Each structure stands twice: as structure tokens, then as C-alpha cells.
């Protein structure tokens, strides 16, 4: 069923309770997600974004509860990724000359995905579309998180349609931020930022500054995923500003993989050393082969420092550590410290590889890495505790 958010503005998207992964398997979605699409009914009625192709039938039914497709004036494609554009083809098949408002890069991505000569109307920051009783103002937000991304502000009702920005993979029958668990909501919001937006922090900062400089009287933020922000509107904007600025909390995360528990024992001893040195720092330990990479990325995002441990395996790393380092490289974290540790039998290669990868990824490396030959003795575990203490003391 569609839902009227405000004065003939309807939510017509899809709440997806069953989806457990996103971007392939890259992101775990324990709370499902939603693909938000909005219908603004006015003298000129428009649809903002759509839903994945597999949900087209439900989606079209929801729209038809409110308006015939033939009565639509235009589609606004804030972003071309298929989770938001998958049903456009059906809408446009029903009305082939329906204008598709998007950015220059939006046209490129939509042509690339669908190979259709749709009636593209290119908009730039500041362009307006008069709907009759109110108008939409477009604001480009390039690389937040795709080159084609933009957002739109609806005057009079003061609604910001923010595309992926401020989104959360969070399915709920309650559509608003103040009606759901704040803990769950903010975890999904920060996880979304950490995994999707972090590589574009610089762009995010600029887009947020541009948005603030417009002094828009935003009353509702309608993102493309998750619940609508109506209570914590300024809070989520301010929080995004913090997240975009080399964010960290007083947390150190230890992430390891292990074959015969040696590196796991090192991780525990390092954690003890950190705790012995700093009673206030939050220390968390994760096994990278057991915890989902997207959750670990979120914890790294929240950490001021990380230690990555892995035994030497085939003169290199275990697969989960290699995957973690690949992910970290792409995310371009800044302002964080790191160190490496690991056990080995006949080749102490892993710590060197980890340290080099972390340094290339922008981390400040502390120490030369902690290596243990075969199984850690009591003396070696004491050295690991010292290693953890030195890491904690480096802040
Ligand atoms: Fe939710 Fe960037 O697509």
C-alpha cells in the first residue's frame, strides 16, 4: 500500500524484509532494506526514483492506487544505480515520452544500464521544476556516492529527497526515525556511511557544506533506503559532517584470522595489553573469517586504531585477511593508526605484508609488527601484551 507522507506526497517504494546482502555479497543487511520511491501529486505529478526490477509489479500497483501512469508528468532519477532505476523501463514503456530528469552523468549511467533513448532532461544545481503548487530544486551531489548522484528539495512541504545520502539498510513498518529503535537505526546509518560513502569523504564534506549554505528549511529527509528522518533532521546532517571528517571514537579494533589459534591467542594478549594501559578505550576483537566484512569495516570506521593479525599462509595471507586489506584499500580511511601481528612457522612474511598494505592505505603504522614463531609461549604472550600496551600508548 502507498502511504501519504505529507500533502499529496506518497511513499510508493518497496520494503524488502528478505534481502540479506547488497552490492553482491559485499554488505550484510541483517535488518533488510527498503527501496524508497516517492510520488508527488500536483498539477504536474512526478515520481522520484523507482525500485529494483523484481518489484516492478507491486510498485506499479501502488502508483496506480494514486494516479494513472498516463497522468504522470515526469520521472526524477536522482541516481542511476539499479536498486533505484530498475522499474523505470516499465514506467517508460507505458509512456515512452515521459521526461526523465537527471544529471549529465545520470543520463550516462541510465543509458549504460538500459540502452534506451529515453526523453532525458538534464538538470544542474539550482535548476527548478515547477509542479504547480510547489517546486523541486535540484542539487548535484557528485560522488555521493556515484558521479550521477543528486538530491532534490520540495518547496512548501520542505522535503529533501536525499537519494542514498542519509540512507540506512533498515526495513520497518514504521516509516519514521522516531518510531524505530535508535540503536538499530544509527548502527545501520553509520554502517551505510562507512561502507558506501567513506571513499568520498571529501566530496561528502563539500556537498554537505553546499547543502547547509542553501539554508533550506528541511522538515523531512526522505532517503532512498530506510526510514524517513523527521525528528533527527539536523542531527543526521550534523552527524554526517562528523563522519565525513576523519571520524573516530575512542575505540581500538583487533581483527585477525587464525589457523591453529596462535594468532587468536596473540589477539587476546594484545587486547589485554591495551586494556592494562588504557581503561577507557573500547577494545573489540573480530575474526575476519567469521564476522561479515561490512560489519568489520563499520568497526574500523569507528576506531582510532586497528591491529590486523594473520599467520603466514603460502608465503602470504589467509583469504579473509587479504579480502579485508583489499576492502580497506578501497575505502581510503584517514587519521587512523594501525599495526600488524601474526604467527608463522618458517616464513615471517604476514606482518610485513599487512604493515605495507596498511601504510599504502593511509594508516599511520605503529611499531614493526609482532611476530610469534609457531605457538606463543607465556613469554611471547607477555611480549604481545607489551605490544598492545605500546599501541595504546601511541595515542
Ligand atoms: Fe541505493 Fe547507490 O544505490
Short mmCIF file of C-alpha atoms and ligand atoms in Angstrom, two decimals:
data_model
loop_
_atom_site.label_atom_id
_atom_site.label_comp_id
_atom_site.label_asym_id
_atom_site.label_seq_id
_atom_site.Cartn_x
_atom_site.Cartn_y
_atom_site.Cartn_z
CA UNK A 1 0.00 0.00 0.00
CA UNK A 2 1.13 3.53 -0.69
CA UNK A 3 1.43 5.92 2.24
CA UNK A 4 0.88 9.68 2.25
CA UNK A 5 3.83 11.34 3.93
CA UNK A 6 2.56 14.86 3.59
CA UNK A 7 0.17 16.87 1.37
CA UNK A 8 -0.07 14.59 -1.65
CA UNK A 9 3.45 13.28 -1.32
CA UNK A 10 3.27 9.49 -1.22
CA UNK A 11 5.75 6.78 -0.40
CA UNK A 12 5.36 4.12 -3.12
CA UNK A 13 8.59 2.17 -2.72
CA UNK A 14 9.28 -1.35 -1.56
CA UNK A 15 10.15 -2.51 1.95
CA UNK A 16 12.35 -5.54 1.46
CA UNK A 17 12.37 -7.72 4.54
CA UNK A 18 14.09 -10.67 2.93
CA UNK A 19 17.17 -9.11 1.37
CA UNK A 20 20.25 -10.05 3.38
CA UNK A 21 23.02 -8.71 1.14
CA UNK A 22 23.71 -5.67 -1.01
CA UNK A 23 26.22 -4.80 -3.71
CA UNK A 24 26.50 -8.51 -4.39
CA UNK A 25 27.59 -10.04 -1.10
CA UNK A 26 29.67 -7.02 -0.07
CA UNK A 27 27.28 -5.71 2.55
CA UNK A 28 25.29 -7.75 5.07
CA UNK A 29 21.75 -6.49 5.71
CA UNK A 30 20.58 -8.04 8.99
CA UNK A 31 17.65 -5.61 9.08
CA UNK A 32 16.68 -5.96 5.41
CA UNK A 33 16.28 -2.71 3.48
CA UNK A 34 13.82 -0.58 1.58
CA UNK A 35 13.93 0.95 -1.87
CA UNK A 36 12.17 4.26 -1.45
CA UNK A 37 10.29 5.92 -4.26
CA UNK A 38 8.03 8.92 -3.87
CA UNK A 39 5.09 10.23 -5.87
CA UNK A 40 4.31 13.92 -5.68
CA UNK A 41 0.79 14.59 -6.88
CA UNK A 42 0.32 18.14 -8.12
CA UNK A 43 -0.70 19.91 -11.32
CA UNK A 44 2.35 18.17 -12.69
CA UNK A 45 2.77 14.87 -10.89
CA UNK A 46 6.21 13.31 -10.69
CA UNK A 47 7.79 10.12 -9.45
CA UNK A 48 11.11 10.25 -7.64
CA UNK A 49 13.23 7.16 -8.26
CA UNK A 50 11.86 3.65 -8.61
CA UNK A 51 12.54 0.18 -7.20
CA UNK A 52 14.51 -2.90 -8.29
CA UNK A 53 13.17 -4.62 -11.36
CA UNK A 54 11.91 -7.67 -9.46
CA UNK A 55 9.46 -5.50 -7.52
CA UNK A 56 8.03 -3.70 -10.54
CA UNK A 57 4.58 -5.26 -10.39
CA UNK A 58 3.91 -4.25 -6.74
CA UNK A 59 5.39 -0.87 -7.42
CA UNK A 60 3.18 -0.08 -10.39
CA UNK A 61 0.12 -1.19 -8.42
CA UNK A 62 0.97 1.24 -5.64
CA UNK A 63 1.35 4.11 -8.08
CA UNK A 64 -1.94 3.23 -9.75
CA UNK A 65 -3.72 3.46 -6.39
CA UNK A 66 -3.00 7.19 -6.65
CA UNK A 67 -2.60 8.09 -10.31
CA UNK A 68 -2.71 6.55 -13.76
CA UNK A 69 0.72 6.22 -15.34
CA UNK A 70 -0.56 8.21 -18.31
CA UNK A 71 -1.13 11.17 -15.96
CA UNK A 72 2.47 11.35 -14.79
CA UNK A 73 4.36 14.45 -15.89
CA UNK A 74 7.91 13.22 -15.31
CA UNK A 75 10.25 10.89 -13.53
CA UNK A 76 13.08 12.24 -11.39
CA UNK A 77 16.04 9.86 -11.43
CA UNK A 78 18.23 11.07 -8.59
CA UNK A 79 20.70 8.22 -9.12
CA UNK A 80 21.06 5.53 -11.77
CA UNK A 81 22.02 2.50 -9.67
CA UNK A 82 19.62 -0.35 -10.48
CA UNK A 83 18.16 -0.54 -6.98
CA UNK A 84 16.59 2.84 -7.76
CA UNK A 85 16.15 2.68 -11.51
CA UNK A 86 15.17 -0.95 -12.10
CA UNK A 87 11.48 -0.23 -12.71
CA UNK A 88 11.93 2.87 -14.86
CA UNK A 89 11.73 0.79 -18.02
CA UNK A 90 8.20 -0.30 -17.16
CA UNK A 91 7.08 3.26 -16.40
CA UNK A 92 8.59 4.48 -19.63
CA UNK A 93 7.14 1.64 -21.66
CA UNK A 94 3.71 2.83 -20.51
CA UNK A 95 4.50 6.41 -21.50
CA UNK A 96 7.60 6.49 -23.74
CA UNK A 97 7.88 10.27 -23.96
CA UNK A 98 7.83 10.72 -20.18
CA UNK A 99 10.68 13.10 -19.33
CA UNK A 100 13.43 11.66 -17.16
CA UNK A 101 15.09 14.41 -15.11
CA UNK A 102 18.66 13.52 -14.17
CA UNK A 103 22.21 14.84 -14.18
CA UNK A 104 24.53 14.59 -17.17
CA UNK A 105 26.18 11.60 -15.56
CA UNK A 106 22.75 10.24 -14.70
CA UNK A 107 21.90 10.06 -18.38
CA UNK A 108 25.17 8.20 -18.97
CA UNK A 109 24.52 5.64 -16.26
CA UNK A 110 20.88 5.10 -17.30
CA UNK A 111 21.84 4.73 -20.96
CA UNK A 112 24.60 2.36 -19.90
CA UNK A 113 22.24 0.19 -17.89
CA UNK A 114 19.16 0.18 -20.09
CA UNK A 115 20.33 1.15 -23.60
CA UNK A 116 17.20 3.22 -24.20
CA UNK A 117 16.79 6.57 -25.87
CA UNK A 118 14.57 7.97 -23.14
CA UNK A 119 13.47 11.62 -23.03
CA UNK A 120 16.30 12.78 -20.78
CA UNK A 121 16.10 16.26 -19.28
CA UNK A 122 19.46 17.24 -17.82
CA UNK A 123 19.48 19.35 -14.68
CA UNK A 124 22.21 21.06 -12.70
CA UNK A 125 22.45 22.50 -9.20
CA UNK A 126 19.90 25.27 -8.75
CA UNK A 127 17.62 24.17 -11.59
CA UNK A 128 13.97 24.08 -10.62
CA UNK A 129 10.94 22.17 -11.78
CA UNK A 130 7.61 23.87 -11.10
CA UNK A 131 4.96 21.31 -10.26
CA UNK A 132 2.06 23.76 -9.78
CA UNK A 133 1.59 24.48 -6.10
CA UNK A 134 5.28 23.90 -5.27
CA UNK A 135 8.56 23.28 -6.98
CA UNK A 136 11.52 20.95 -6.87
CA UNK A 137 15.03 22.36 -6.68
CA UNK A 138 17.85 20.09 -7.80
CA UNK A 139 21.27 19.92 -6.14
CA UNK A 140 24.04 17.84 -7.67
CA UNK A 141 25.99 15.71 -5.17
CA UNK A 142 28.65 14.10 -7.38
CA UNK A 143 30.37 11.05 -5.91
CA UNK A 144 27.90 10.94 -3.08
CA UNK A 145 28.08 8.19 -3.84
CA UNK A 146 28.13 7.95 -7.65
CA UNK A 147 29.11 10.55 -10.24
CA UNK A 148 25.44 10.83 -11.24
CA UNK A 149 24.01 11.48 -7.79
CA UNK A 150 21.79 14.43 -6.99
CA UNK A 151 19.18 15.37 -4.41
CA UNK A 152 16.01 17.44 -4.67
CA UNK A 153 14.19 19.80 -2.34
CA UNK A 154 10.42 20.27 -2.45
CA UNK A 155 9.33 23.78 -1.51
CA UNK A 156 6.34 24.48 0.74
CA UNK A 157 6.41 20.97 2.18
CA UNK A 158 10.15 21.31 2.87
CA UNK A 159 11.06 17.76 1.98
CA UNK A 160 14.59 16.84 0.99
CA UNK A 161 14.75 13.78 -1.25
CA UNK A 162 18.31 12.80 -0.47
CA UNK A 163 18.91 9.72 -2.63
CA UNK A 164 21.43 7.41 -0.95
CA UNK A 165 22.66 10.14 1.42
CA UNK A 166 21.33 9.64 4.95
CA UNK A 167 20.16 6.17 3.92
CA UNK A 168 20.12 3.04 6.04
CA UNK A 169 19.52 -0.57 5.10
CA UNK A 170 16.65 -0.85 7.51
CA UNK A 171 13.26 -2.38 6.83
CA UNK A 172 10.49 -1.19 9.11
CA UNK A 173 6.74 -0.96 9.01
CA UNK A 174 7.24 2.33 10.82
CA UNK A 175 8.40 4.82 8.25
CA UNK A 176 9.95 7.41 10.53
CA UNK A 177 13.15 7.71 12.54
CA UNK A 178 11.39 8.46 15.82
CA UNK A 179 9.31 5.28 15.63
CA UNK A 180 12.16 2.78 15.43
CA UNK A 181 14.98 1.67 17.70
CA UNK A 182 17.54 4.48 17.70
CA UNK A 183 20.33 1.96 18.36
CA UNK A 184 19.44 -0.15 15.34
CA UNK A 185 18.83 2.90 13.16
CA UNK A 186 22.12 4.62 13.95
CA UNK A 187 24.08 1.38 13.56
CA UNK A 188 22.60 0.92 10.10
CA UNK A 189 23.18 4.60 9.26
CA UNK A 190 26.84 4.51 10.26
CA UNK A 191 27.31 1.14 8.58
CA UNK A 192 25.86 2.61 5.40
CA UNK A 193 28.17 5.61 5.60
CA UNK A 194 31.25 3.54 6.44
CA UNK A 195 30.77 1.06 3.61
CA UNK A 196 29.30 3.29 0.90
CA UNK A 197 30.37 6.90 1.44
CA UNK A 198 33.79 6.74 3.17
CA UNK A 199 35.88 6.76 -0.04
CA UNK A 200 34.20 10.04 -1.00
CA UNK A 201 34.60 11.90 2.30
CA UNK A 202 36.00 14.98 0.59
CA UNK A 203 33.05 15.14 -1.79
CA UNK A 204 30.68 14.50 1.10
CA UNK A 205 32.10 17.42 3.03
CA UNK A 206 31.63 19.72 0.05
CA UNK A 207 28.10 18.53 -0.67
CA UNK A 208 27.12 18.92 2.98
CA UNK A 209 28.59 22.42 3.06
CA UNK A 210 26.72 23.29 -0.16
CA UNK A 211 23.52 21.93 1.34
CA UNK A 212 23.94 23.90 4.57
CA UNK A 213 24.77 27.10 2.67
CA UNK A 214 21.38 26.93 0.97
CA UNK A 215 19.67 27.27 4.37
CA UNK A 216 16.82 25.09 3.26
CA UNK A 217 14.09 24.76 5.88
CA UNK A 218 14.22 20.95 5.75
CA UNK A 219 11.43 19.32 7.73
CA UNK A 220 11.68 15.80 6.34
CA UNK A 221 14.60 13.94 4.80
CA UNK A 222 13.45 11.13 2.53
CA UNK A 223 16.44 8.95 1.69
CA UNK A 224 16.44 6.22 -0.93
CA UNK A 225 16.83 3.48 1.71
CA UNK A 226 15.37 3.08 5.16
CA UNK A 227 13.23 5.32 7.29
CA UNK A 228 12.42 9.00 6.82
CA UNK A 229 14.19 11.42 9.12
CA UNK A 230 11.62 13.72 10.71
CA UNK A 231 12.81 14.06 14.31
CA UNK A 232 16.59 13.97 13.91
CA UNK A 233 16.83 16.04 10.72
CA UNK A 234 19.54 18.44 11.81
CA UNK A 235 21.18 15.72 13.92
CA UNK A 236 21.74 13.39 10.99
CA UNK A 237 23.11 16.23 8.85
CA UNK A 238 25.49 17.22 11.65
CA UNK A 239 26.43 13.58 12.22
CA UNK A 240 27.24 13.19 8.53
CA UNK A 241 29.56 16.20 8.82
CA UNK A 242 31.41 14.43 11.64
CA UNK A 243 31.55 11.15 9.74
CA UNK A 244 32.97 12.94 6.70
CA UNK A 245 35.85 14.38 8.72
CA UNK A 246 38.27 11.51 9.51
CA UNK A 247 35.82 10.18 12.09
CA UNK A 248 36.88 8.02 15.00
CA UNK A 249 35.79 7.15 18.51
CA UNK A 250 37.87 6.05 21.49
CA UNK A 251 37.96 2.52 20.13
CA UNK A 252 40.69 0.12 19.05
CA UNK A 253 39.68 -2.87 16.95
CA UNK A 254 41.71 -6.05 16.65
CA UNK A 255 40.91 -8.09 13.57
CA UNK A 256 42.57 -11.42 12.99
CA UNK A 257 42.29 -14.75 11.24
CA UNK A 258 43.87 -17.90 12.57
CA UNK A 259 44.65 -21.47 11.55
CA UNK A 260 45.65 -23.18 14.83
CA UNK A 261 44.74 -20.49 17.37
CA UNK A 262 48.22 -18.96 17.68
CA UNK A 263 47.25 -15.66 16.10
CA UNK A 264 43.97 -15.72 18.03
CA UNK A 265 45.93 -16.05 21.30
CA UNK A 266 48.11 -13.14 20.19
CA UNK A 267 44.97 -11.06 19.58
CA UNK A 268 43.67 -11.76 23.09
CA UNK A 269 47.03 -10.91 24.67
CA UNK A 270 47.32 -7.67 22.67
CA UNK A 271 43.82 -6.73 23.85
CA UNK A 272 44.88 -7.34 27.46
CA UNK A 273 47.88 -5.08 26.95
CA UNK A 274 45.67 -2.31 25.58
CA UNK A 275 43.21 -2.64 28.47
CA UNK A 276 46.00 -2.66 31.04
CA UNK A 277 47.27 0.60 29.59
CA UNK A 278 44.03 2.46 28.92
CA UNK A 279 40.98 1.57 30.96
CA UNK A 280 38.75 3.92 28.98
CA UNK A 281 39.42 2.77 25.44
CA UNK A 282 36.86 0.40 23.94
CA UNK A 283 38.63 -2.71 22.64
CA UNK A 284 36.84 -5.01 20.23
CA UNK A 285 38.11 -8.24 18.67
CA UNK A 286 36.87 -9.77 15.42
CA UNK A 287 37.73 -12.89 13.47
CA UNK A 288 37.71 -11.74 9.85
CA UNK A 289 36.71 -15.20 8.61
CA UNK A 290 33.65 -15.28 10.89
CA UNK A 291 32.38 -11.70 11.06
CA UNK A 292 30.96 -10.09 7.94
CA UNK A 293 33.41 -7.76 6.25
CA UNK A 294 30.87 -4.90 6.18
CA UNK A 295 30.48 -5.08 9.96
CA UNK A 296 34.25 -5.08 10.43
CA UNK A 297 34.51 -2.08 8.09
CA UNK A 298 31.99 -0.27 10.27
CA UNK A 299 34.02 -1.02 13.39
CA UNK A 300 37.20 0.19 11.66
CA UNK A 301 35.35 3.37 10.67
CA UNK A 302 34.55 3.95 14.36
CA UNK A 303 38.10 3.13 15.56
CA UNK A 304 41.04 5.41 16.15
CA UNK A 305 43.36 2.45 15.71
CA UNK A 306 43.31 -1.09 14.39
CA UNK A 307 45.55 -4.13 14.67
CA UNK A 308 45.34 -6.73 11.96
CA UNK A 309 46.65 -10.22 12.59
CA UNK A 310 47.18 -13.18 10.31
CA UNK A 311 49.52 -16.17 10.23
CA UNK A 312 51.77 -16.56 7.23
CA UNK A 313 49.96 -18.77 4.74
CA UNK A 314 51.58 -19.85 1.48
CA UNK A 315 54.13 -17.03 1.96
CA UNK A 316 51.20 -14.62 2.08
CA UNK A 317 47.93 -14.13 3.92
CA UNK A 318 44.81 -16.10 4.65
CA UNK A 319 41.95 -15.20 2.27
CA UNK A 320 39.86 -13.28 4.81
CA UNK A 321 42.78 -11.01 5.71
CA UNK A 322 43.61 -10.42 2.06
CA UNK A 323 39.97 -9.51 1.38
CA UNK A 324 39.90 -7.19 4.39
CA UNK A 325 43.01 -5.37 3.20
CA UNK A 326 41.55 -5.03 -0.29
CA UNK A 327 38.40 -3.51 1.15
CA UNK A 328 40.38 -1.16 3.39
CA UNK A 329 42.46 -0.02 0.44
CA UNK A 330 39.35 1.00 -1.49
CA UNK A 331 37.76 2.80 1.44
CA UNK A 332 40.65 5.28 1.90
CA UNK A 333 40.36 5.75 5.66
CA UNK A 334 42.31 8.66 7.10
CA UNK A 335 43.57 9.73 10.52
CA UNK A 336 43.85 6.23 11.96
CA UNK A 337 46.78 4.25 13.37
CA UNK A 338 47.46 0.60 12.70
CA UNK A 339 49.78 -2.28 13.50
CA UNK A 340 50.23 -5.87 12.33
CA UNK A 341 50.77 -9.16 14.10
CA UNK A 342 50.77 -12.85 13.29
CA UNK A 343 52.28 -16.25 13.85
CA UNK A 344 54.44 -18.19 11.40
CA UNK A 345 56.26 -21.48 11.00
CA UNK A 346 59.15 -20.91 8.61
CA UNK A 347 58.41 -17.58 6.95
CA UNK A 348 57.52 -14.45 8.99
CA UNK A 349 56.01 -12.76 5.95
CA UNK A 350 52.49 -11.89 7.04
CA UNK A 351 53.19 -8.94 9.37
CA UNK A 352 55.38 -7.25 6.78
CA UNK A 353 52.73 -7.65 4.09
CA UNK A 354 49.97 -6.36 6.38
CA UNK A 355 52.02 -3.36 7.52
CA UNK A 356 52.92 -2.40 3.96
CA UNK A 357 49.32 -2.71 2.77
CA UNK A 358 48.00 -0.66 5.69
CA UNK A 359 50.61 2.05 5.18
CA UNK A 360 49.74 2.29 1.49
CA UNK A 361 46.08 2.54 2.51
CA UNK A 362 46.74 5.68 4.54
CA UNK A 363 47.16 4.31 8.07
CA UNK A 364 49.94 5.54 10.35
CA UNK A 365 51.87 2.40 11.26
CA UNK A 366 52.89 1.89 14.88
CA UNK A 367 55.86 -0.41 15.54
CA UNK A 368 57.37 -3.09 13.35
CA UNK A 369 54.73 -5.74 13.81
CA UNK A 370 54.50 -8.53 16.38
CA UNK A 371 55.61 -11.96 15.17
CA UNK A 372 55.41 -15.28 17.01
CA UNK A 373 57.10 -18.45 15.79
CA UNK A 374 54.81 -21.49 15.92
CA UNK A 375 52.75 -21.33 19.15
CA UNK A 376 53.11 -18.42 21.59
CA UNK A 377 54.83 -19.29 24.85
CA UNK A 378 53.99 -17.44 28.07
CA UNK A 379 56.96 -15.18 27.41
CA UNK A 380 55.74 -14.48 23.88
CA UNK A 381 52.26 -13.69 25.15
CA UNK A 382 53.82 -11.21 27.57
CA UNK A 383 55.54 -9.62 24.57
CA UNK A 384 52.15 -9.42 22.84
CA UNK A 385 50.71 -7.66 25.90
CA UNK A 386 53.61 -5.20 25.72
CA UNK A 387 52.92 -4.72 22.02
CA UNK A 388 49.30 -3.89 22.80
CA UNK A 389 50.37 -1.52 25.59
CA UNK A 390 52.75 0.31 23.24
CA UNK A 391 49.99 0.63 20.65
CA UNK A 392 47.58 2.04 23.24
CA UNK A 393 50.26 4.46 24.44
CA UNK A 394 50.82 5.83 20.96
CA UNK A 395 47.63 7.93 21.08
FE1 LIG B 1 20.95 2.65 -3.20
FE2 LIG B 1 23.61 3.82 -4.76
O1 LIG B 1 22.05 2.84 -4.66
#
